[in-house]
Amino acid sequence: MSNLYTGPFPVSVDPTTVKAIARKAGWADGPIGTEVYTKATLPNVDITPATGTTYPLSMTMAVTGISGVTIYYTKDGTNPTTSVTRIQYSGTVTLTSGATVKAYAIKNTYYDSAITTANYANGKVPTPTLTQNSNAAYPPCRF
């Protein structure tokens, strides 16, 4: 198939090989240029903060360097690509208790990103860790 180039054109098959040649009446044809075009995979969704245990907790999601991306996420640990509980990200998300958040990004002309997972534990007081300073002198204890 040969078409006269008039401007940008869509590439709908992945990968697509495009060949081009420059021609002008009375001149010798230029060399054939060849380029293979493939769709790129979107970068993973950045979830900030990545973990947390203090609630309420506000988090944001973004895909760095690419505009027009749609992000879907779940807060129940289910797969956001297929879950009926998935939510389209539209701004800061507030968690009021522990959750497993999973998110991925989509955009036409790109392959979907991988799923990013962030675990937010239910806040609880940790068990204290006691260590004895071996260089300290301790007075006797009385009960």
PDB file of C-alpha atoms in Angstrom:
ATOM      1  CA  MET A   1       0.000   0.000   0.000  1.00  0.00           C
ATOM      2  CA  SER A   2       1.345   3.393  -0.922  1.00  0.00           C
ATOM      3  CA  ASN A   3      -0.161   6.699   0.126  1.00  0.00           C
ATOM      4  CA  LEU A   4       0.991  10.251  -0.408  1.00  0.00           C
ATOM      5  CA  TYR A   5       2.096  11.696   2.938  1.00  0.00           C
ATOM      6  CA  THR A   6       0.010  14.727   3.861  1.00  0.00           C
ATOM      7  CA  GLY A   7       0.509  14.823   7.657  1.00  0.00           C
ATOM      8  CA  PRO A   8       0.398  12.691  10.798  1.00  0.00           C
ATOM      9  CA  PHE A   9      -1.556   9.433  10.519  1.00  0.00           C
ATOM     10  CA  PRO A  10      -2.821   6.900  13.081  1.00  0.00           C
ATOM     11  CA  VAL A  11      -0.996   3.628  13.666  1.00  0.00           C
ATOM     12  CA  SER A  12      -3.515   1.004  14.757  1.00  0.00           C
ATOM     13  CA  VAL A  13      -1.610  -2.273  14.386  1.00  0.00           C
ATOM     14  CA  ASP A  14       1.131  -3.078  16.872  1.00  0.00           C
ATOM     15  CA  PRO A  15       3.856  -3.273  15.713  1.00  0.00           C
ATOM     16  CA  THR A  16       3.599  -1.309  12.472  1.00  0.00           C
ATOM     17  CA  THR A  17       6.413  -0.915   9.980  1.00  0.00           C
ATOM     18  CA  VAL A  18       6.302   2.351   8.047  1.00  0.00           C
ATOM     19  CA  LYS A  19       8.402   2.802   4.915  1.00  0.00           C
ATOM     20  CA  ALA A  20       8.801   6.139   3.155  1.00  0.00           C
ATOM     21  CA  ILE A  21      10.567   7.454   0.091  1.00  0.00           C
ATOM     22  CA  ALA A  22      11.041  10.984  -1.197  1.00  0.00           C
ATOM     23  CA  ARG A  23      10.343  11.636  -4.867  1.00  0.00           C
ATOM     24  CA  LYS A  24      10.499  14.670  -7.103  1.00  0.00           C
ATOM     25  CA  ALA A  25      10.023  14.838 -10.848  1.00  0.00           C
ATOM     26  CA  GLY A  26      13.337  14.992 -12.653  1.00  0.00           C
ATOM     27  CA  TRP A  27      15.310  13.867  -9.600  1.00  0.00           C
ATOM     28  CA  ALA A  28      16.524  10.447  -8.543  1.00  0.00           C
ATOM     29  CA  ASP A  29      14.430   8.820  -5.810  1.00  0.00           C
ATOM     30  CA  GLY A  30      15.776   9.160  -2.302  1.00  0.00           C
ATOM     31  CA  PRO A  31      16.610   6.107  -0.196  1.00  0.00           C
ATOM     32  CA  ILE A  32      13.757   4.202   1.476  1.00  0.00           C
ATOM     33  CA  GLY A  33      13.426   5.049   5.169  1.00  0.00           C
ATOM     34  CA  THR A  34      12.012   2.344   7.463  1.00  0.00           C
ATOM     35  CA  GLU A  35      10.760   2.665  11.043  1.00  0.00           C
ATOM     36  CA  VAL A  36       8.940   0.194  13.288  1.00  0.00           C
ATOM     37  CA  TYR A  37       6.369   1.703  15.661  1.00  0.00           C
ATOM     38  CA  THR A  38       5.180  -0.101  18.783  1.00  0.00           C
ATOM     39  CA  LYS A  39       2.907   0.964  21.594  1.00  0.00           C
ATOM     40  CA  ALA A  40       4.630   1.788  24.850  1.00  0.00           C
ATOM     41  CA  THR A  41       3.508   0.501  28.239  1.00  0.00           C
ATOM     42  CA  LEU A  42       2.390   3.149  30.701  1.00  0.00           C
ATOM     43  CA  PRO A  43       4.578   3.619  33.780  1.00  0.00           C
ATOM     44  CA  ASN A  44       3.217   2.310  37.074  1.00  0.00           C
ATOM     45  CA  VAL A  45       0.926   4.496  39.158  1.00  0.00           C
ATOM     46  CA  ASP A  46       2.743   6.330  41.975  1.00  0.00           C
ATOM     47  CA  ILE A  47       0.722   6.194  45.202  1.00  0.00           C
ATOM     48  CA  THR A  48       1.754   8.719  47.860  1.00  0.00           C
ATOM     49  CA  PRO A  49       2.261   7.954  50.709  1.00  0.00           C
ATOM     50  CA  ALA A  50       3.153   4.328  49.910  1.00  0.00           C
ATOM     51  CA  THR A  51       2.241   3.089  53.404  1.00  0.00           C
ATOM     52  CA  GLY A  52       0.634   4.442  56.523  1.00  0.00           C
ATOM     53  CA  THR A  53      -1.010   3.612  59.839  1.00  0.00           C
ATOM     54  CA  THR A  54      -2.373   6.963  61.044  1.00  0.00           C
ATOM     55  CA  TYR A  55      -5.935   7.761  60.004  1.00  0.00           C
ATOM     56  CA  PRO A  56      -7.547   9.626  58.414  1.00  0.00           C
ATOM     57  CA  LEU A  57      -4.870   9.315  55.728  1.00  0.00           C
ATOM     58  CA  SER A  58      -4.914  11.312  52.492  1.00  0.00           C
ATOM     59  CA  MET A  59      -3.235   9.834  49.439  1.00  0.00           C
ATOM     60  CA  THR A  60      -2.687  10.864  45.862  1.00  0.00           C
ATOM     61  CA  MET A  61      -2.041   8.885  42.678  1.00  0.00           C
ATOM     62  CA  ALA A  62      -0.217   9.917  39.519  1.00  0.00           C
ATOM     63  CA  VAL A  63       1.570   8.632  36.435  1.00  0.00           C
ATOM     64  CA  THR A  64       4.700  10.705  35.950  1.00  0.00           C
ATOM     65  CA  GLY A  65       5.459  12.244  32.582  1.00  0.00           C
ATOM     66  CA  ILE A  66       2.277  11.375  30.657  1.00  0.00           C
ATOM     67  CA  SER A  67      -0.857  13.508  30.516  1.00  0.00           C
ATOM     68  CA  GLY A  68      -4.391  12.347  29.822  1.00  0.00           C
ATOM     69  CA  VAL A  69      -4.043   9.094  31.757  1.00  0.00           C
ATOM     70  CA  THR A  70      -7.049   7.509  33.482  1.00  0.00           C
ATOM     71  CA  ILE A  71      -6.323   5.772  36.798  1.00  0.00           C
ATOM     72  CA  TYR A  72      -8.592   3.135  38.332  1.00  0.00           C
ATOM     73  CA  TYR A  73      -8.154   1.837  41.869  1.00  0.00           C
ATOM     74  CA  THR A  74      -9.738  -0.366  44.515  1.00  0.00           C
ATOM     75  CA  LYS A  75      -9.536  -0.056  48.295  1.00  0.00           C
ATOM     76  CA  ASP A  76     -10.460  -3.680  49.052  1.00  0.00           C
ATOM     77  CA  GLY A  77      -7.418  -5.393  47.530  1.00  0.00           C
ATOM     78  CA  THR A  78      -9.271  -6.643  44.450  1.00  0.00           C
ATOM     79  CA  ASN A  79      -7.936  -6.379  40.909  1.00  0.00           C
ATOM     80  CA  PRO A  80      -8.787  -2.888  39.570  1.00  0.00           C
ATOM     81  CA  THR A  81      -8.784  -4.095  35.954  1.00  0.00           C
ATOM     82  CA  THR A  82     -11.829  -6.323  36.516  1.00  0.00           C
ATOM     83  CA  SER A  83     -13.366  -5.511  39.902  1.00  0.00           C
ATOM     84  CA  VAL A  84     -16.880  -4.102  40.144  1.00  0.00           C
ATOM     85  CA  THR A  85     -15.618  -2.087  43.133  1.00  0.00           C
ATOM     86  CA  ARG A  86     -13.049  -0.169  41.089  1.00  0.00           C
ATOM     87  CA  ILE A  87     -13.191   3.619  41.247  1.00  0.00           C
ATOM     88  CA  GLN A  88     -11.927   6.148  38.711  1.00  0.00           C
ATOM     89  CA  TYR A  89      -9.362   8.372  40.413  1.00  0.00           C
ATOM     90  CA  SER A  90     -10.296  12.051  40.380  1.00  0.00           C
ATOM     91  CA  GLY A  91      -8.317  13.553  43.251  1.00  0.00           C
ATOM     92  CA  THR A  92      -7.109  12.957  46.785  1.00  0.00           C
ATOM     93  CA  VAL A  93      -8.418   9.748  48.374  1.00  0.00           C
ATOM     94  CA  THR A  94      -9.004   9.619  52.123  1.00  0.00           C
ATOM     95  CA  LEU A  95      -8.724   6.349  54.039  1.00  0.00           C
ATOM     96  CA  THR A  96     -10.313   6.139  57.467  1.00  0.00           C
ATOM     97  CA  SER A  97      -8.924   2.693  58.307  1.00  0.00           C
ATOM     98  CA  GLY A  98      -6.479   0.123  57.010  1.00  0.00           C
ATOM     99  CA  ALA A  99      -6.815  -0.978  53.396  1.00  0.00           C
ATOM    100  CA  THR A 100      -5.010  -2.585  50.502  1.00  0.00           C
ATOM    101  CA  VAL A 101      -5.104  -0.138  47.607  1.00  0.00           C
ATOM    102  CA  LYS A 102      -4.453  -1.375  44.073  1.00  0.00           C
ATOM    103  CA  ALA A 103      -4.242   0.962  41.086  1.00  0.00           C
ATOM    104  CA  TYR A 104      -3.431   0.894  37.383  1.00  0.00           C
ATOM    105  CA  ALA A 105      -3.448   3.377  34.515  1.00  0.00           C
ATOM    106  CA  ILE A 106      -4.908   3.286  31.004  1.00  0.00           C
ATOM    107  CA  LYS A 107      -4.596   5.531  27.965  1.00  0.00           C
ATOM    108  CA  ASN A 108      -5.493   5.022  24.332  1.00  0.00           C
ATOM    109  CA  THR A 109      -2.406   4.215  22.210  1.00  0.00           C
ATOM    110  CA  TYR A 110      -0.569   2.758  25.255  1.00  0.00           C
ATOM    111  CA  TYR A 111      -0.561  -0.625  26.901  1.00  0.00           C
ATOM    112  CA  ASP A 112      -2.052  -0.544  30.421  1.00  0.00           C
ATOM    113  CA  SER A 113       0.358  -0.087  33.320  1.00  0.00           C
ATOM    114  CA  ALA A 114       1.098  -2.874  35.757  1.00  0.00           C
ATOM    115  CA  ILE A 115      -0.909  -2.895  38.991  1.00  0.00           C
ATOM    116  CA  THR A 116       0.611  -0.975  41.898  1.00  0.00           C
ATOM    117  CA  THR A 117      -0.241  -2.165  45.424  1.00  0.00           C
ATOM    118  CA  ALA A 118      -0.003  -0.113  48.630  1.00  0.00           C
ATOM    119  CA  ASN A 119      -0.807  -1.624  52.021  1.00  0.00           C
ATOM    120  CA  TYR A 120      -2.143   0.542  54.797  1.00  0.00           C
ATOM    121  CA  ALA A 121      -2.280  -1.329  58.112  1.00  0.00           C
ATOM    122  CA  ASN A 122      -4.851  -0.669  60.785  1.00  0.00           C
ATOM    123  CA  GLY A 123      -3.147   1.599  63.286  1.00  0.00           C
ATOM    124  CA  LYS A 124      -2.261   0.013  66.596  1.00  0.00           C
ATOM    125  CA  VAL A 125       0.287   0.644  69.260  1.00  0.00           C
ATOM    126  CA  PRO A 126       3.359  -1.461  68.541  1.00  0.00           C
ATOM    127  CA  THR A 127       4.815  -3.784  71.156  1.00  0.00           C
ATOM    128  CA  PRO A 128       7.721  -1.994  72.794  1.00  0.00           C
ATOM    129  CA  THR A 129      11.184  -3.426  72.297  1.00  0.00           C
ATOM    130  CA  LEU A 130      13.345  -3.359  75.411  1.00  0.00           C
ATOM    131  CA  THR A 131      17.098  -3.500  75.228  1.00  0.00           C
ATOM    132  CA  GLN A 132      19.528  -3.415  78.093  1.00  0.00           C
ATOM    133  CA  ASN A 133      22.498  -1.136  77.957  1.00  0.00           C
ATOM    134  CA  SER A 134      25.367  -3.454  78.920  1.00  0.00           C
ATOM    135  CA  ASN A 135      27.546  -0.512  80.024  1.00  0.00           C
ATOM    136  CA  ALA A 136      25.069   0.947  82.520  1.00  0.00           C
ATOM    137  CA  ALA A 137      25.099   0.303  86.262  1.00  0.00           C
ATOM    138  CA  TYR A 138      21.645  -0.440  87.651  1.00  0.00           C
ATOM    139  CA  PRO A 139      20.719   0.097  91.311  1.00  0.00           C
ATOM    140  CA  PRO A 140      19.146  -2.831  93.122  1.00  0.00           C
ATOM    141  CA  CYS A 141      15.362  -3.028  92.876  1.00  0.00           C
ATOM    142  CA  ARG A 142      13.128  -3.216  95.951  1.00  0.00           C
ATOM    143  CA  PHE A 143       9.651  -4.688  95.942  1.00  0.00           C
TER     144      PHE A 143
END
